[in-house]
Coordinates of C-alpha atoms and ligand atoms in Angstrom, one line a residue:
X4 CA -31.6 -37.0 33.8
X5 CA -30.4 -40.1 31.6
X6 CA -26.5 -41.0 32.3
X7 CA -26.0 -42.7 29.1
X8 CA -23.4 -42.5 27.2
X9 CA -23.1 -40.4 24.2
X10 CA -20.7 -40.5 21.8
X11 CA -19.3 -37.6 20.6
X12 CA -19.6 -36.7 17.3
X13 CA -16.7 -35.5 15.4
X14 CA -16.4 -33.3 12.4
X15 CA -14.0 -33.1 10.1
X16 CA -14.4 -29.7 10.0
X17 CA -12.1 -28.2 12.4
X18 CA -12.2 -24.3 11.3
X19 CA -14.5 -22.3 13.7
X20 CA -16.5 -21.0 10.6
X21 CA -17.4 -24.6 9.9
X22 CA -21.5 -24.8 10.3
X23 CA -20.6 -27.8 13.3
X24 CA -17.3 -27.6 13.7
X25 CA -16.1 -29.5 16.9
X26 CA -15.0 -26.9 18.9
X27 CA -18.5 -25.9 19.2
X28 CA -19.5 -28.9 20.7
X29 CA -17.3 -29.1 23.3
X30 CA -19.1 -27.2 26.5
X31 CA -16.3 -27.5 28.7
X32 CA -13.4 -26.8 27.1
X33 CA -14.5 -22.9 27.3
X34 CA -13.8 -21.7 30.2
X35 CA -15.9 -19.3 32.4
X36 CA -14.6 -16.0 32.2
X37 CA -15.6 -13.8 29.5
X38 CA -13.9 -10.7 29.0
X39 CA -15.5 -7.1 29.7
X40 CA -15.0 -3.9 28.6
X41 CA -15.9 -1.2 30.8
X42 CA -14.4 1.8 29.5
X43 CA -12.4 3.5 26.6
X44 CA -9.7 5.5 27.8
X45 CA -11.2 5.8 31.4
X46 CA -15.0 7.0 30.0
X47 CA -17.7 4.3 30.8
X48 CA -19.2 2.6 28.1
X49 CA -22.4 3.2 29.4
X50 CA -21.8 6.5 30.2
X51 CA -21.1 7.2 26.2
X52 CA -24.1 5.5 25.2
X53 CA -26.3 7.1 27.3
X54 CA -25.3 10.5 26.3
X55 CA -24.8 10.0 22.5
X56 CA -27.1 7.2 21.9
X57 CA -26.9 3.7 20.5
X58 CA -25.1 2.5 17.8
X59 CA -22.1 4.7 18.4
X60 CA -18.6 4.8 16.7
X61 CA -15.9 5.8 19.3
X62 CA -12.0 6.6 18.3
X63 CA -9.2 7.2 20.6
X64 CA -6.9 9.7 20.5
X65 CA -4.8 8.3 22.5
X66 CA -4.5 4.7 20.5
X67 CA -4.6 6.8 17.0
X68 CA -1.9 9.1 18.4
X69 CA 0.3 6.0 20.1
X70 CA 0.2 4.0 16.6
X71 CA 1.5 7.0 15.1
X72 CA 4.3 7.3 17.2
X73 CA 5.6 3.8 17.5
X74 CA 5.6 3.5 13.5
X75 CA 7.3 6.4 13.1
X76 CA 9.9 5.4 15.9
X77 CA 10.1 1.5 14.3
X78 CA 10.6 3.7 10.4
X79 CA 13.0 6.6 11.3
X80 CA 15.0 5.0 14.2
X81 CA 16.0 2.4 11.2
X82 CA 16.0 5.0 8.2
X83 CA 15.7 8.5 8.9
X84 CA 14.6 9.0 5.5
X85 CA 11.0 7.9 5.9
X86 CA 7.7 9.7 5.5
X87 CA 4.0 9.1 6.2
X88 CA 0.9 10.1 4.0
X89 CA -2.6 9.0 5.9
X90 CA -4.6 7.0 3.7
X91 CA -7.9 9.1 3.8
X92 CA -10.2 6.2 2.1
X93 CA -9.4 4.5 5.2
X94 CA -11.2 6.7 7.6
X95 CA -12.0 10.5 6.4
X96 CA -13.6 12.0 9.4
X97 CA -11.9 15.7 9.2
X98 CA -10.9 15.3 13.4
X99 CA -9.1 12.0 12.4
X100 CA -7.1 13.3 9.6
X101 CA -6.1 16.3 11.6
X102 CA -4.6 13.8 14.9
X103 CA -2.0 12.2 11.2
X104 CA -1.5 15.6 10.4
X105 CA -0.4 16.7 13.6
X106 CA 1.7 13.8 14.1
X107 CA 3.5 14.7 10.4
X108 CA 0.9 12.9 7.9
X109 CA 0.4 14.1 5.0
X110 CA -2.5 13.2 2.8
X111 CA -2.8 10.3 0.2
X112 CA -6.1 10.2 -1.2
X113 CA -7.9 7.8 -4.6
X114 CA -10.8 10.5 -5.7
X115 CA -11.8 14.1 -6.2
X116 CA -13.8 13.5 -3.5
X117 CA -11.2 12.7 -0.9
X118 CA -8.7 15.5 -3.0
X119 CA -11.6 18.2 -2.1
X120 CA -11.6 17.1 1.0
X121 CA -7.7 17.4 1.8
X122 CA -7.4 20.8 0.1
X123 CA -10.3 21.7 2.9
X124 CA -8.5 20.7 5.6
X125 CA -6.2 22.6 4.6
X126 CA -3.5 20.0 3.1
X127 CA -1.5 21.8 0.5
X128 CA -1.0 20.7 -3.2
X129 CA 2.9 19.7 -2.1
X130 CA 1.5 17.6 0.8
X131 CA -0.9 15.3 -0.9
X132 CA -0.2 12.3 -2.9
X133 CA -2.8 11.1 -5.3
X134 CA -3.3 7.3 -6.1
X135 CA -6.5 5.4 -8.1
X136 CA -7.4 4.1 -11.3
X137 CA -9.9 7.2 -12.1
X138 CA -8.9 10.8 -10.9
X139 CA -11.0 12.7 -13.4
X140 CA -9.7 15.3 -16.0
X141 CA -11.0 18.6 -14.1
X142 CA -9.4 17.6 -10.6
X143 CA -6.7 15.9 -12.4
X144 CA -5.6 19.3 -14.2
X145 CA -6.1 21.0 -10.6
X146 CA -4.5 18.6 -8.9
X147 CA -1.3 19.4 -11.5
X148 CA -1.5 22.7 -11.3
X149 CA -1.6 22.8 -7.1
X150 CA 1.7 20.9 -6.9
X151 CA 0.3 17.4 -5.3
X152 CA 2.1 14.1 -6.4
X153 CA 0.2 12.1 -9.0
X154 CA 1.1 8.5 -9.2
X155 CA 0.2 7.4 -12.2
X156 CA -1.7 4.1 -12.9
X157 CA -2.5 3.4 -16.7
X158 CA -1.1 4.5 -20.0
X159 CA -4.5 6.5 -20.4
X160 CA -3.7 8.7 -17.3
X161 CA -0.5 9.1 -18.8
X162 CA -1.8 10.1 -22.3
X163 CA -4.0 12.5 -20.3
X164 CA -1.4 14.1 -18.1
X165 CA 1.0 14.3 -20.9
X166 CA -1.3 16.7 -22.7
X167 CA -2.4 18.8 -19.4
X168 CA 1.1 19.1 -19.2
X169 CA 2.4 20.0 -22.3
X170 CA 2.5 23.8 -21.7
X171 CA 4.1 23.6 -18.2
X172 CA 7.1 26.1 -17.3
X173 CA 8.5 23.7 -15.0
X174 CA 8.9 19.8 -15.0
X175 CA 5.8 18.4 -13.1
X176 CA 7.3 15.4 -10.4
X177 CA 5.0 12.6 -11.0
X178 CA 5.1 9.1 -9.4
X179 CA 4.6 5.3 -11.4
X180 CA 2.5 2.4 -9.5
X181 CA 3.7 -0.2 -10.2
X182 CA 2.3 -4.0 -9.5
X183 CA 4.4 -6.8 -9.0
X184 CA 4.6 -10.4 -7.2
X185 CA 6.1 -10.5 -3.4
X186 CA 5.1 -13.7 -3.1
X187 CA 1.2 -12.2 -1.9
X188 CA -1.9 -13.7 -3.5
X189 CA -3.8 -12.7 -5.1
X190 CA -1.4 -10.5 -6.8
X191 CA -3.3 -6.9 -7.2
X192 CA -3.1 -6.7 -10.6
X193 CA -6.0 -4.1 -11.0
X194 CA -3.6 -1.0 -10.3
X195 CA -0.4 0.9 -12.0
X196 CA 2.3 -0.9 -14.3
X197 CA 3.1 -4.4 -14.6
X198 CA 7.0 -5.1 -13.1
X199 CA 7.4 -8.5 -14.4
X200 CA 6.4 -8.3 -18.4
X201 CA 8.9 -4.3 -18.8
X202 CA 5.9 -2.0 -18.9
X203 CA 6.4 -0.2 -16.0
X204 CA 10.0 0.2 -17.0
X205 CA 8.6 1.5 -20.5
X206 CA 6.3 3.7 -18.6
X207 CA 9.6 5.2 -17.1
X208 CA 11.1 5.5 -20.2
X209 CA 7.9 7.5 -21.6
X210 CA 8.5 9.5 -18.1
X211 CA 11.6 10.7 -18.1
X212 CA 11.6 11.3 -22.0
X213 CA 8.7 13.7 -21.6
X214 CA 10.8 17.2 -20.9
X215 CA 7.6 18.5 -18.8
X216 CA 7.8 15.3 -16.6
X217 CA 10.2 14.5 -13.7
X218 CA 9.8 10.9 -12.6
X219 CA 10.1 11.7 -8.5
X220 CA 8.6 8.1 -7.3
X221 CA 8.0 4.7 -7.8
X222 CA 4.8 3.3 -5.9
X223 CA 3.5 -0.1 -5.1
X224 CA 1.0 -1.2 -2.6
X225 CA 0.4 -5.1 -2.4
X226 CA -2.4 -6.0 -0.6
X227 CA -4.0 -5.1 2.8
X228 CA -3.7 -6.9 5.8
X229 CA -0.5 -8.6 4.8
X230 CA 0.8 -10.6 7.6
X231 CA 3.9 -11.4 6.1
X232 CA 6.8 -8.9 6.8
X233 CA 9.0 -10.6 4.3
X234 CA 6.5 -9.3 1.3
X235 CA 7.6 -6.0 1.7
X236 CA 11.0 -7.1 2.1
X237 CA 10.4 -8.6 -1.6
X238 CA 8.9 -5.7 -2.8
X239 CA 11.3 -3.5 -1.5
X240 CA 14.1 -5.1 -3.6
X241 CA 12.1 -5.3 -7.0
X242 CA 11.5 -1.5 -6.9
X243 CA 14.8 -0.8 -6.1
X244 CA 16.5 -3.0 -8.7
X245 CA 13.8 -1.1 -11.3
X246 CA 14.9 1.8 -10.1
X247 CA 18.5 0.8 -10.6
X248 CA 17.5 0.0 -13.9
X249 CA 16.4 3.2 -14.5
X250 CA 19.1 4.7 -13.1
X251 CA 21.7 2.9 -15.7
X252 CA 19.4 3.0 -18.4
X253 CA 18.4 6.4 -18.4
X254 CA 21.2 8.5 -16.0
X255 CA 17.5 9.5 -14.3
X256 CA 17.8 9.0 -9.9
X257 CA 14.2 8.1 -8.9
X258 CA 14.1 10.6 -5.3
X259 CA 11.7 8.2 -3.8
X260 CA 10.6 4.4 -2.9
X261 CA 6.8 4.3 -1.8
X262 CA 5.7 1.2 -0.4
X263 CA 2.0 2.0 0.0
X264 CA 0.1 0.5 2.9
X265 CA -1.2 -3.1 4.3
X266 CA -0.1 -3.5 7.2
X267 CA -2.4 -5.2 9.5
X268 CA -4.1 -4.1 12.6
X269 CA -4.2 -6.6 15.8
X270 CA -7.5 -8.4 13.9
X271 CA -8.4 -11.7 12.7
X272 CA -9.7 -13.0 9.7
X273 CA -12.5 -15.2 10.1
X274 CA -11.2 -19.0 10.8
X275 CA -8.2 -17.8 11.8
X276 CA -7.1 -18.9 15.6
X277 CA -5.7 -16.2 18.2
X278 CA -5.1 -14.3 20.0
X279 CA -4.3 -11.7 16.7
X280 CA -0.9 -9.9 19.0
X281 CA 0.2 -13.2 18.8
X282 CA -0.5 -14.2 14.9
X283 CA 0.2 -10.4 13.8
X284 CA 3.8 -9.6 13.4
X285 CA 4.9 -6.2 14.9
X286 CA 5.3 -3.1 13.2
X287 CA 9.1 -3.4 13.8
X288 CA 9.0 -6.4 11.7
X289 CA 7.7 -4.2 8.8
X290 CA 10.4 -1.9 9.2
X291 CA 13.1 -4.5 9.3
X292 CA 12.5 -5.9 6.4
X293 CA 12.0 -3.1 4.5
X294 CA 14.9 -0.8 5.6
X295 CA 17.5 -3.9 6.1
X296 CA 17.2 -3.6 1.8
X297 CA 17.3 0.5 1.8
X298 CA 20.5 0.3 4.2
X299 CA 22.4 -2.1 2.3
X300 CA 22.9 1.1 0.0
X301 CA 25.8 3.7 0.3
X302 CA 23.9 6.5 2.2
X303 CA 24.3 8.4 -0.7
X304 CA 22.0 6.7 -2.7
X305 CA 19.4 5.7 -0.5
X306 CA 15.8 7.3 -1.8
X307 CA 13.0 9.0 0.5
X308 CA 11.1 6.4 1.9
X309 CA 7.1 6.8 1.6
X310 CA 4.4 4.8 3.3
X311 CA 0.9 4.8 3.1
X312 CA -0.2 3.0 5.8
X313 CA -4.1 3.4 6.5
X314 CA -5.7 0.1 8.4
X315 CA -2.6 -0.2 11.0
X316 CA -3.1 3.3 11.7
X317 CA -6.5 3.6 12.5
X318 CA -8.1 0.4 13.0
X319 CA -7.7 -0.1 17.1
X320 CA -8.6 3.4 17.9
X321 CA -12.3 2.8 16.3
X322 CA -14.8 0.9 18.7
X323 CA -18.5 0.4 18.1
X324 CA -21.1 0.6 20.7
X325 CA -24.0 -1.5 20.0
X326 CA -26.8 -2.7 21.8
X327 CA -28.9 -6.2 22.1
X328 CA -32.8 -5.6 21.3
X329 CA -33.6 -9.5 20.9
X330 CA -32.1 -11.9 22.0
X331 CA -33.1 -15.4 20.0
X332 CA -33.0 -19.6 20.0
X333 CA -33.9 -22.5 21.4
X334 CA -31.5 -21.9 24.1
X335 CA -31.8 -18.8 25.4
X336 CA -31.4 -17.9 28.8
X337 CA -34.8 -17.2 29.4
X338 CA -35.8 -18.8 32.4
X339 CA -32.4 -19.1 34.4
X340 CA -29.4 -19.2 33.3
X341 CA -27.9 -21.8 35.1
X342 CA -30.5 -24.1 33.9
X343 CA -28.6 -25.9 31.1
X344 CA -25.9 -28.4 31.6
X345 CA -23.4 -29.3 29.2
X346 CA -25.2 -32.7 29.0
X347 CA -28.3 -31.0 28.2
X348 CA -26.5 -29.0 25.3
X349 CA -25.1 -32.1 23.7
X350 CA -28.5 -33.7 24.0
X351 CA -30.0 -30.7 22.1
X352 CA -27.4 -31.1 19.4
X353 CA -28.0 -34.7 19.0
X354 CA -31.3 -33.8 18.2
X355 CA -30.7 -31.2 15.7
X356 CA -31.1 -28.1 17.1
X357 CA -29.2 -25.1 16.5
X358 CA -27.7 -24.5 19.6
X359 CA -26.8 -21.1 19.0
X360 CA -28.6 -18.3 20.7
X361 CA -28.7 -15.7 18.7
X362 CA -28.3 -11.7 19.5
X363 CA -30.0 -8.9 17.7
X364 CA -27.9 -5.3 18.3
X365 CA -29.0 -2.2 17.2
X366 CA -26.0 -2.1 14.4
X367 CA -26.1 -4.4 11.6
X368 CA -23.5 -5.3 8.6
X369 CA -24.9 -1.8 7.1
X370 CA -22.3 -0.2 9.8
X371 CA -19.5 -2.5 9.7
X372 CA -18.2 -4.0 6.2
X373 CA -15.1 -5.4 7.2
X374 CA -17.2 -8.2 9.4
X375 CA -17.4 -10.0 6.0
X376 CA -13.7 -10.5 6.6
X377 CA -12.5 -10.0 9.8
X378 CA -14.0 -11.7 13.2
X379 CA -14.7 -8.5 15.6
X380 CA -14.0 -9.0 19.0
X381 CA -17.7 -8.5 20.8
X382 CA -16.9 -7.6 24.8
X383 CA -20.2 -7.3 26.8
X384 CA -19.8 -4.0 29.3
X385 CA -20.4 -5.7 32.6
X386 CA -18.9 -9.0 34.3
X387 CA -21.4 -11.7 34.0
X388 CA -20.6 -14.7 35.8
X389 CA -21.8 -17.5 33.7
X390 CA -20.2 -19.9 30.8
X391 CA -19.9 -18.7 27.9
X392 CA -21.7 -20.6 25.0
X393 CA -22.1 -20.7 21.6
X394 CA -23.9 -18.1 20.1
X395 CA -24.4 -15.7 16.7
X396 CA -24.5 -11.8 16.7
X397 CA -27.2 -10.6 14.4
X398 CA -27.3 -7.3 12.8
X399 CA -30.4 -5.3 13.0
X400 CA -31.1 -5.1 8.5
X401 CA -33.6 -6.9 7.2
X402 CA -31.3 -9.3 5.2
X403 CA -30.4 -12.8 6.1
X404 CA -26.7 -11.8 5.4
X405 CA -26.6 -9.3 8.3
X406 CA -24.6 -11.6 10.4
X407 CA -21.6 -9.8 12.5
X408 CA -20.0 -13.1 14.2
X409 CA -21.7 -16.6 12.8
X410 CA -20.0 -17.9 15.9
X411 CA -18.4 -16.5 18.7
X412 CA -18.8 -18.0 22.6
X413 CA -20.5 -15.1 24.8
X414 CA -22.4 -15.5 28.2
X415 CA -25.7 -14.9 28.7
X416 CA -26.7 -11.2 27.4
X417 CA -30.0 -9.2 27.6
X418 CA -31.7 -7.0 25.9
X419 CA -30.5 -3.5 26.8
X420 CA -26.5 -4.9 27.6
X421 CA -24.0 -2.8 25.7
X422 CA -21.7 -4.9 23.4
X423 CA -18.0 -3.3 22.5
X424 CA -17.4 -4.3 19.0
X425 CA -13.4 -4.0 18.1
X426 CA -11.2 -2.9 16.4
X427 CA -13.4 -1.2 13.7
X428 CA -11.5 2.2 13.1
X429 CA -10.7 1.2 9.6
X430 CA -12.8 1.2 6.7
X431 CA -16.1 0.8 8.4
X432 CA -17.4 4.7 8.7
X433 CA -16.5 5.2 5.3
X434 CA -17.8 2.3 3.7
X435 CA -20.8 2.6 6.1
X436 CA -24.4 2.4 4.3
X437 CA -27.4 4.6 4.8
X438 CA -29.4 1.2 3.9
X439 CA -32.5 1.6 6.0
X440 CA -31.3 3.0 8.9
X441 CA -29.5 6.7 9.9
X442 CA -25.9 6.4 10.3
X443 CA -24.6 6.9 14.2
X444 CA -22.9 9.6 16.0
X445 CA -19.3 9.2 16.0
X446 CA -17.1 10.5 18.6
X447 CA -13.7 11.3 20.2
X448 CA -12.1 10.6 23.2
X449 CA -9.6 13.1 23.3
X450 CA -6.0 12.5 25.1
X451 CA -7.4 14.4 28.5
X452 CA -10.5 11.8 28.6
X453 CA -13.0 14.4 27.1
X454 CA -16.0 13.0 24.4
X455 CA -16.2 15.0 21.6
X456 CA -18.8 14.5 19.1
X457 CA -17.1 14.3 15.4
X458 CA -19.8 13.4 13.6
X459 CA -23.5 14.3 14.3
X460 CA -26.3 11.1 14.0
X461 CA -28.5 11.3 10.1
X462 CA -31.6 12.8 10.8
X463 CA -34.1 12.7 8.2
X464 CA -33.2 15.5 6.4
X465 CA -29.6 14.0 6.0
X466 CA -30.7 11.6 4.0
X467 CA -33.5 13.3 2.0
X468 CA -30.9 16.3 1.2
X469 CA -30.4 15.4 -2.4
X470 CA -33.7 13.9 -3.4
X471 CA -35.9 16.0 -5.8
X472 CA -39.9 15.9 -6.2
X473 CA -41.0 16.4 -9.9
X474 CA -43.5 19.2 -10.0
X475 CA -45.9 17.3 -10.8
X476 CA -45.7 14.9 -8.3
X477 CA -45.7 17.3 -6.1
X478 CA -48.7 19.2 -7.4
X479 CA -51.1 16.1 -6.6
X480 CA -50.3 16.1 -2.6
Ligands
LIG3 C1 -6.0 1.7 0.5 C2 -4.7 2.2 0.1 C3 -3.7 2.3 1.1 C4 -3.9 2.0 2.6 O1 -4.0 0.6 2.7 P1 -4.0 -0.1 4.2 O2 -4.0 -1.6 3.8 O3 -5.3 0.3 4.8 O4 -2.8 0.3 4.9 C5 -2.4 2.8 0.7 N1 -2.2 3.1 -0.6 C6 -3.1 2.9 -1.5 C7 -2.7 3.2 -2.9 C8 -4.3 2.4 -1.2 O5 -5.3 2.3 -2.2

């Protein structure tokens, strides 16, 4: 083999997203361990796959359940006033939201559809709070009449609740979103009541001048994923001088602050360095900063605390199993894996080549939205003693988009290894398309190491459920 010489060639791209960033180039600066993940709360990975197939979604009760407690320990050991409402668009699957419940959830949901759902699982009216641009007239009026908290978002909703309203015995407590700027961007403008230009204070004034109407909350949620404690810190004080406002301006005490959701999970977005428990603050730092503002007031006057926290909840108890069926490249380890030196791989990079090897699983984008954002941490299910090198993790759709990590260092895999993909307990089941494929089995790991299947594999008829065949289509086969 030729000792010449090469110069390295440096990018000025130094993100890992960046097509050649340096970092890829570098073949020893990675190290030879790669770590594995065998199990999930003591039940073998391959164990699971083997008995409920491949792709598979897997939660822990035991994470869901510990996140749980340790928010509401980091919330009510600094103001016992604070209460939880599980964000159902997060995750819906009915054994999931009965774990929040048990742990003292109660439900927030955006839709009729996650309303239904809540009233099913037997959530009543007074324990669900009811965010979202749209909440239609019919499950608006139930929603009303059942007792559950609407926070209002636009002056339409308000016209409409006004008049559903209008006959009611009793004042009806209702809750104002309001958006404003904690320094986040961008600033979600899309939902509830501007802060900054008075119309969310002229929405309380509209409020609390309606007799049927008792103004019980004001809302904001700021983003997702914010890893900046001090936003809610900033938040925290804008509602609180509006409601002060209020409270001069109209003799009207707003009960309760709610805060929404956003905090992050232990994930990264993509170009982002790690590890993410080092880059993601703590939940404690939440609370500081948000109760540090509520316990500067005189006890007496300090409102109920709401949060609506969804992704922080949820996200680490949700794995996905996933299997390589192709594995791709100039480089792969067909032949042996020890074959290729670093020399070699530089010398292939000079060249030209790609020298990724690429991974097909058995799961594809079409399971896991949030890859667009966040970089999932892939952990093969057995040790394998080689360097790990650069490679990309396909997903199985028949769309050059279906990319799950554009580049992430993993040793040699073959077809048939089991790949852990994590954290994906937020947003991903639920956002999860039917494109082409039958949606996986999920399951539960219960607290006493037991799988229990919460959600049966599509079968055909699944999907075919709602479809309708003209009769006269039908006639001619
Ligand atoms: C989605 C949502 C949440 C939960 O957000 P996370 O970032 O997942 O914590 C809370 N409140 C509202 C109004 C939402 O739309």
């Amino acid at each position: 083999m030729s000792q010449l010489y090469l110069q390295p060639i440096i990018s000025g791209e130094l993100g890992r997203s960046a097509p050649n960033a340096a970092v890829d180039r570098n073949h020893f600066a990675r190290g030879s361990h790669t770590p594995a993940l065998f199990e999930i709360d003591g039940v073998p990975v391959q164990k699971l796959t083997e008995e409920f197939g491949s792709p598979l979604f897997v939660f822990s009760e035991h994470t869901l359940r510990g996140k749980a407690r340790r928010a509401r320990e980091a919330f009510k050991s600094r103001y016992p006033k604070t209460s939880f409402a599980w964000s159902f668009k997060t995750n819906y699957l009915g054994a999931i939201c009965r774990i929040m419940r048990e742990e003292g959830w109660i439900a927030e949901v955006v839709s009729d559809f996650e309303y239904q759902k809540a009233r099913k699982l037997g959530y009543e009216g007074k324990d669900i709070i009811f965010n979202g641009p749209h909440k239609p007239k019919a499950i608006l009026e139930q929603a009303l009449a059942e007792g559950a908290l609407i926070q209002i978002d636009n002056w339409d909703e308000l016209n409409l609740i006004e008049e559903l309203v209008k006959n009611a015995k009793h004042p009806v407590s209702v809750g104002l979103r309001v958006w404003l700027d904690a320094g986040i961007r961008p600033v979600w403008s899309k939902f509830g009541f501007s802060l900054a230009n008075g119309e969310a204070g002229r929405a309380a004034e509209r409020v609390i001048g309606n007799p049927h109407l008792n103004l019980h909350t004001l809302h904001t949620h700021i983003g997702t994923y914010i890893l900046t404690p001090e936003a809610y810190r900033v938040a925290t004080q804008k509602l609180l001088a509006l409601r002060d406002h209020i409270h001069s301006a109209y003799d009207h005490v707003v009960e309760c602050l709610n805060l929404g959701g956003g905090f992050p999970s232990y994930s990264l977005l993509h170009g982002m360095a790690g590890p993410a428990e080092q880059v993601v603050p703590p939940i404690e730092a939440y609370a500081d900063a948000i109760t540090e503002v509520l316990n500067r007031l005189p006890a007496k006057k300090r409102p109920l605390l709401r949060l609506e926290s969804g992704r922080h909840m949820v996200d680490e108890a949700g794995y996905l199993l996933s299997t390589v069926v192709a594995v791709k490249g100039m480089n792969r380890h067909v032949v042996s894996e020890s074959d290729m030196t670093g020399r070699d791989y530089k010398e292939q990079i000079v060249v030209g080549e790609d020298p990724k090897i690429g991974y097909v699983l058995d799961s594809g984008v079409n399971l896991l939205y949030t890859a667009a954002w966040y970089q999932l941490s892939i952990k093969p299910a057995r040790i394998i003693n080689s360097p790990p090198m650069p490679s990309r993790i396909y997903g199985c759709l028949c769309m050059a988009i279906d990319v799950i990590r554009d580049s992430i260092d993993m040793p040699p895999l073959k077809t048939g290894d089991i790949l852990s993909l994590h954290p994906v307990g937020a947003y991903n089941l639920v956002q999860s398309m039917q494109f082409i494929a039958y949606r996986p089995a999920a399951i539960l790991i219960a607290e006493d190491g037991t799988a229990h299947l919460i959600r049966a594999r599509e079968v055909l008829d699944d999907v075919e459920r709602s479809e309708r065949t003209p009769a006269y289509l039908a006639a001619k086969s």
